PDB file of C-alpha atoms in Angstrom:
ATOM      1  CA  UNK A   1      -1.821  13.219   2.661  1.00  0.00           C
ATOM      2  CA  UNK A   2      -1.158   9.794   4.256  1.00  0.00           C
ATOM      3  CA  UNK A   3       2.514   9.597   5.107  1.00  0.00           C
ATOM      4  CA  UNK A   4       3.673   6.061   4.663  1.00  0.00           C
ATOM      5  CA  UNK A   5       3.908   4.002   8.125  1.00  0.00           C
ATOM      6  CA  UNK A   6       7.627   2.328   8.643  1.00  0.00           C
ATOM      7  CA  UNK A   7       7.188  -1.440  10.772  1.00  0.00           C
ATOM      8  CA  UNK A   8       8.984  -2.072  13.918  1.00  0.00           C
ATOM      9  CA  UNK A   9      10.482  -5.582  14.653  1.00  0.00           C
ATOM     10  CA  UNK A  10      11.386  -6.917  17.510  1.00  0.00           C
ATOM     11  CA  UNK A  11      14.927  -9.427  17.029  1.00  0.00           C
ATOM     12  CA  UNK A  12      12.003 -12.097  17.475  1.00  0.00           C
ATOM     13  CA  UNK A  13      10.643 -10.752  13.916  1.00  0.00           C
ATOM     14  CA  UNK A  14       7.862 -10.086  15.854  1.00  0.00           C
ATOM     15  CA  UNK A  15       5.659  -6.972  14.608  1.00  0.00           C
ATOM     16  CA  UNK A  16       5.520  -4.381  17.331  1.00  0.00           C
ATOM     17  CA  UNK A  17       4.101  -1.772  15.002  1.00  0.00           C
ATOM     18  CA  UNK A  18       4.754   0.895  13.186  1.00  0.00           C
ATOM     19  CA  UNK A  19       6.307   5.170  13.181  1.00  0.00           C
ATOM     20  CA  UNK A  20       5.616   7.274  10.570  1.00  0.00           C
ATOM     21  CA  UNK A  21       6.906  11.495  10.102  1.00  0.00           C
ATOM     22  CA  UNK A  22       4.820  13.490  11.665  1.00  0.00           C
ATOM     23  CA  UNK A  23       5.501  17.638  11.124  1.00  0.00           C
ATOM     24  CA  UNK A  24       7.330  18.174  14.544  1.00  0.00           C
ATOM     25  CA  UNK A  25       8.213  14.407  15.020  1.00  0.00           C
ATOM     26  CA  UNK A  26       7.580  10.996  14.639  1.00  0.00           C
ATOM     27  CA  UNK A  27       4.572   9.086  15.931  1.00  0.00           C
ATOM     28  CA  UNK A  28       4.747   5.822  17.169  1.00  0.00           C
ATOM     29  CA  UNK A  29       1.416   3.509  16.487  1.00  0.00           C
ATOM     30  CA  UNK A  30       0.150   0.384  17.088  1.00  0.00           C
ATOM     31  CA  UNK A  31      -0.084  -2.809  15.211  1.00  0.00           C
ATOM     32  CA  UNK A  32      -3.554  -1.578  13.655  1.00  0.00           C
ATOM     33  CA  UNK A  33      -2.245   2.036  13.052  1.00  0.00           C
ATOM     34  CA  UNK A  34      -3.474   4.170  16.127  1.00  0.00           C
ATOM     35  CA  UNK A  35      -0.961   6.828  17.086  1.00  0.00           C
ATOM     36  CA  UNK A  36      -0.293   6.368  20.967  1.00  0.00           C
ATOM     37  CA  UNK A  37       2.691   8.283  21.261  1.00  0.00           C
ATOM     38  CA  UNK A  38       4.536  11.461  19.511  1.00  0.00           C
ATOM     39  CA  UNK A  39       8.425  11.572  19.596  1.00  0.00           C
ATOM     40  CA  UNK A  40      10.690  13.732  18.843  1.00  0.00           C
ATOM     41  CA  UNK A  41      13.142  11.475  16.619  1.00  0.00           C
ATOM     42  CA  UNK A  42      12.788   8.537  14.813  1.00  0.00           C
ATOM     43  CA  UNK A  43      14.980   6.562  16.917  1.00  0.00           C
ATOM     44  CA  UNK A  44      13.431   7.525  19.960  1.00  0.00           C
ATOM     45  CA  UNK A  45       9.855   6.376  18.240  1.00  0.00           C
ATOM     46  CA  UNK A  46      11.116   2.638  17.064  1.00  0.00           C
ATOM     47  CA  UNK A  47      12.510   2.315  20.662  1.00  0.00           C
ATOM     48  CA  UNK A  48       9.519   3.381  21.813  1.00  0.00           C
ATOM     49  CA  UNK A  49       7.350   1.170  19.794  1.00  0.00           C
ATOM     50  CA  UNK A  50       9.659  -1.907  20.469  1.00  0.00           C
ATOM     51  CA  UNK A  51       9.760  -1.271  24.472  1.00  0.00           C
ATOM     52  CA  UNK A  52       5.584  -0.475  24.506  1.00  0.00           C
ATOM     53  CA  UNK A  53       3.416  -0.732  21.878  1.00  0.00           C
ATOM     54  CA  UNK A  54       2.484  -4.600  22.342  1.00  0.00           C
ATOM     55  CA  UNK A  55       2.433  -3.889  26.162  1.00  0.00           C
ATOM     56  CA  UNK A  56      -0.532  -1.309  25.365  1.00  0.00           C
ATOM     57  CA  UNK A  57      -2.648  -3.837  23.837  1.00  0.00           C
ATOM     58  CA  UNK A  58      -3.139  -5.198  27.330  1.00  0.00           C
ATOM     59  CA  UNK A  59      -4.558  -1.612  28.046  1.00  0.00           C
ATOM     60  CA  UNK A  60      -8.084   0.013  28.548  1.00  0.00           C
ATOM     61  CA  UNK A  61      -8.748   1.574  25.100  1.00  0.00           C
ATOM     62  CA  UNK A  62     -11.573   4.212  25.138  1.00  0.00           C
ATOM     63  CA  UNK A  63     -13.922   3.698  21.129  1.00  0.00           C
ATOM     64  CA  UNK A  64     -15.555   5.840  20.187  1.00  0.00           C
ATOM     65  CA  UNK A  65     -18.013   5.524  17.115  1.00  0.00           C
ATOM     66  CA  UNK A  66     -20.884   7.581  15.928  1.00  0.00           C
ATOM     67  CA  UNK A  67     -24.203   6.564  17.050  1.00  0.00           C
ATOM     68  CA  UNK A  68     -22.715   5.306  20.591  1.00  0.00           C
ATOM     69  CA  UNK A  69     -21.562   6.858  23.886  1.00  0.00           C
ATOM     70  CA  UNK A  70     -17.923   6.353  24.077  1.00  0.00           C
ATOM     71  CA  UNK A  71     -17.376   3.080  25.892  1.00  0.00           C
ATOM     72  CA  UNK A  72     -14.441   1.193  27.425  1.00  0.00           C
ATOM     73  CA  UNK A  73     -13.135  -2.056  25.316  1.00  0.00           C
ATOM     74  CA  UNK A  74     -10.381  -4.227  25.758  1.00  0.00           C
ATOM     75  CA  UNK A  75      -8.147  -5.616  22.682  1.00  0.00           C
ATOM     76  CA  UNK A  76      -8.671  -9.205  21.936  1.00  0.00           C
ATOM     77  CA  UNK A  77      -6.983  -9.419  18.311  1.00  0.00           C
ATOM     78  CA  UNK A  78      -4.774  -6.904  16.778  1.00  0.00           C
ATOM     79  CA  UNK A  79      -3.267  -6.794  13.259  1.00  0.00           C
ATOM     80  CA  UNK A  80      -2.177  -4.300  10.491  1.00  0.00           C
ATOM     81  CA  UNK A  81      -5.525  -5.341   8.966  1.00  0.00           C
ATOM     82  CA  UNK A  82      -7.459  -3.795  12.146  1.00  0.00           C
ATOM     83  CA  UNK A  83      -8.557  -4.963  15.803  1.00  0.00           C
ATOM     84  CA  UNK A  84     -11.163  -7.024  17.412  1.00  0.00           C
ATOM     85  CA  UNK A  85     -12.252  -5.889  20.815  1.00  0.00           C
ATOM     86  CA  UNK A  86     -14.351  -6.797  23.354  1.00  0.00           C
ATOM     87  CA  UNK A  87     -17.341  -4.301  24.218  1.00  0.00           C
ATOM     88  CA  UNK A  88     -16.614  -4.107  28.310  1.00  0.00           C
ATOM     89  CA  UNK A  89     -14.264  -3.426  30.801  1.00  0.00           C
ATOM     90  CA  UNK A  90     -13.566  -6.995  30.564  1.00  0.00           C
ATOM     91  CA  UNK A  91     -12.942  -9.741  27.865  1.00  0.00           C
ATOM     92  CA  UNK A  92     -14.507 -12.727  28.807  1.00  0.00           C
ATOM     93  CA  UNK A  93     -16.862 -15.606  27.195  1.00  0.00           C
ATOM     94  CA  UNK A  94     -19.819 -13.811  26.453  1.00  0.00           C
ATOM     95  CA  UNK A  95     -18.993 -10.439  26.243  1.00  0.00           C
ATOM     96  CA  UNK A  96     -20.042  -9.362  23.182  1.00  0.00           C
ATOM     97  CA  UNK A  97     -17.067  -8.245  20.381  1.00  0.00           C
ATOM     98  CA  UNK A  98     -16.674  -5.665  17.356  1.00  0.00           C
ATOM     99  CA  UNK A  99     -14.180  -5.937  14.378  1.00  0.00           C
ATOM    100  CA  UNK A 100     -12.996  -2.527  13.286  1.00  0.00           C
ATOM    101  CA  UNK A 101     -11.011  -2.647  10.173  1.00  0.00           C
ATOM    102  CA  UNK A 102      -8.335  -0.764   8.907  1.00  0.00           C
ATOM    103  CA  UNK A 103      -9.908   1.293   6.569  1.00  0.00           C
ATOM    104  CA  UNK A 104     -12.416   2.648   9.678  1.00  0.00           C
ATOM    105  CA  UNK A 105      -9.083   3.872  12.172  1.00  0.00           C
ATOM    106  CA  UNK A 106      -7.804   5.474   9.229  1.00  0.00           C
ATOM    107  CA  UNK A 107     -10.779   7.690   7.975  1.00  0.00           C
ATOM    108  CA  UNK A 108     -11.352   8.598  11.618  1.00  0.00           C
ATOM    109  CA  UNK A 109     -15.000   6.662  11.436  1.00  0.00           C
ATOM    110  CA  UNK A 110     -13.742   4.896  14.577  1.00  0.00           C
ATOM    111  CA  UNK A 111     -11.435   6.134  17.166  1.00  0.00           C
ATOM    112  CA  UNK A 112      -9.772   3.986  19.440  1.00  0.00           C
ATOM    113  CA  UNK A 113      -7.085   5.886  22.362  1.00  0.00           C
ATOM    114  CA  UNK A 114      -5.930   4.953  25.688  1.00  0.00           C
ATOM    115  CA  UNK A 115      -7.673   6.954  28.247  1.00  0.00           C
TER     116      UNK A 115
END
């Protein structure tokens, strides 16, 4: 069962992400629904996602996909829709890119974490 993810707003209206009930918690995702943090109260998760869940964007994400080694990417577009990354340590011109939608994160067909 797919619990139904709650958005976070910064006072900018800007979408930070999201929290959702989790059986001991809350978990606080990103913008494209991957869970980088479990909290113990709902509060605590939206302040959590408001403080650093845009912040981890900027991160090193690890993907990992079947057929592939799992390989370091960096975020270049993120939305509730899904993410575009680059496929290196590094985004810059030339590197090549993958879209991963939405509907991939949330069968678990592609993982993204931070290391």
């Amino acid at each position: 069962m797919i619990t139904r993810m709650l958005a976070v707003y910064r006072s900018d209206g800007e979408l930070c992400g999201f929290i959702r009930p989790h059986t001991e918690g809350w978990e606080a995702l990103t913008v494209f629904g991957v869970v980088i943090e479990f909290l113990s109260s709902q509060s605590e998760a939206e302040v959590f996602v408001r403080d650093r869940a845009l912040a981890a964007l900027a991160e090193r994400w690890l993907l990992d996909r079947p057929g592939h080694d799992e390989q370091i990417v960096c975020i270049q577009e993120a939305s509730p829709d899904g993410v575009t990354v680059a496929l290196d340590f590094y985004s810059m011109p030339g590197v090549p890119t993958l879209r991963i939608g939405r509907d991939q994160i949330d069968s678990g067909e592609v993982i993204l974490r931070l290391p």
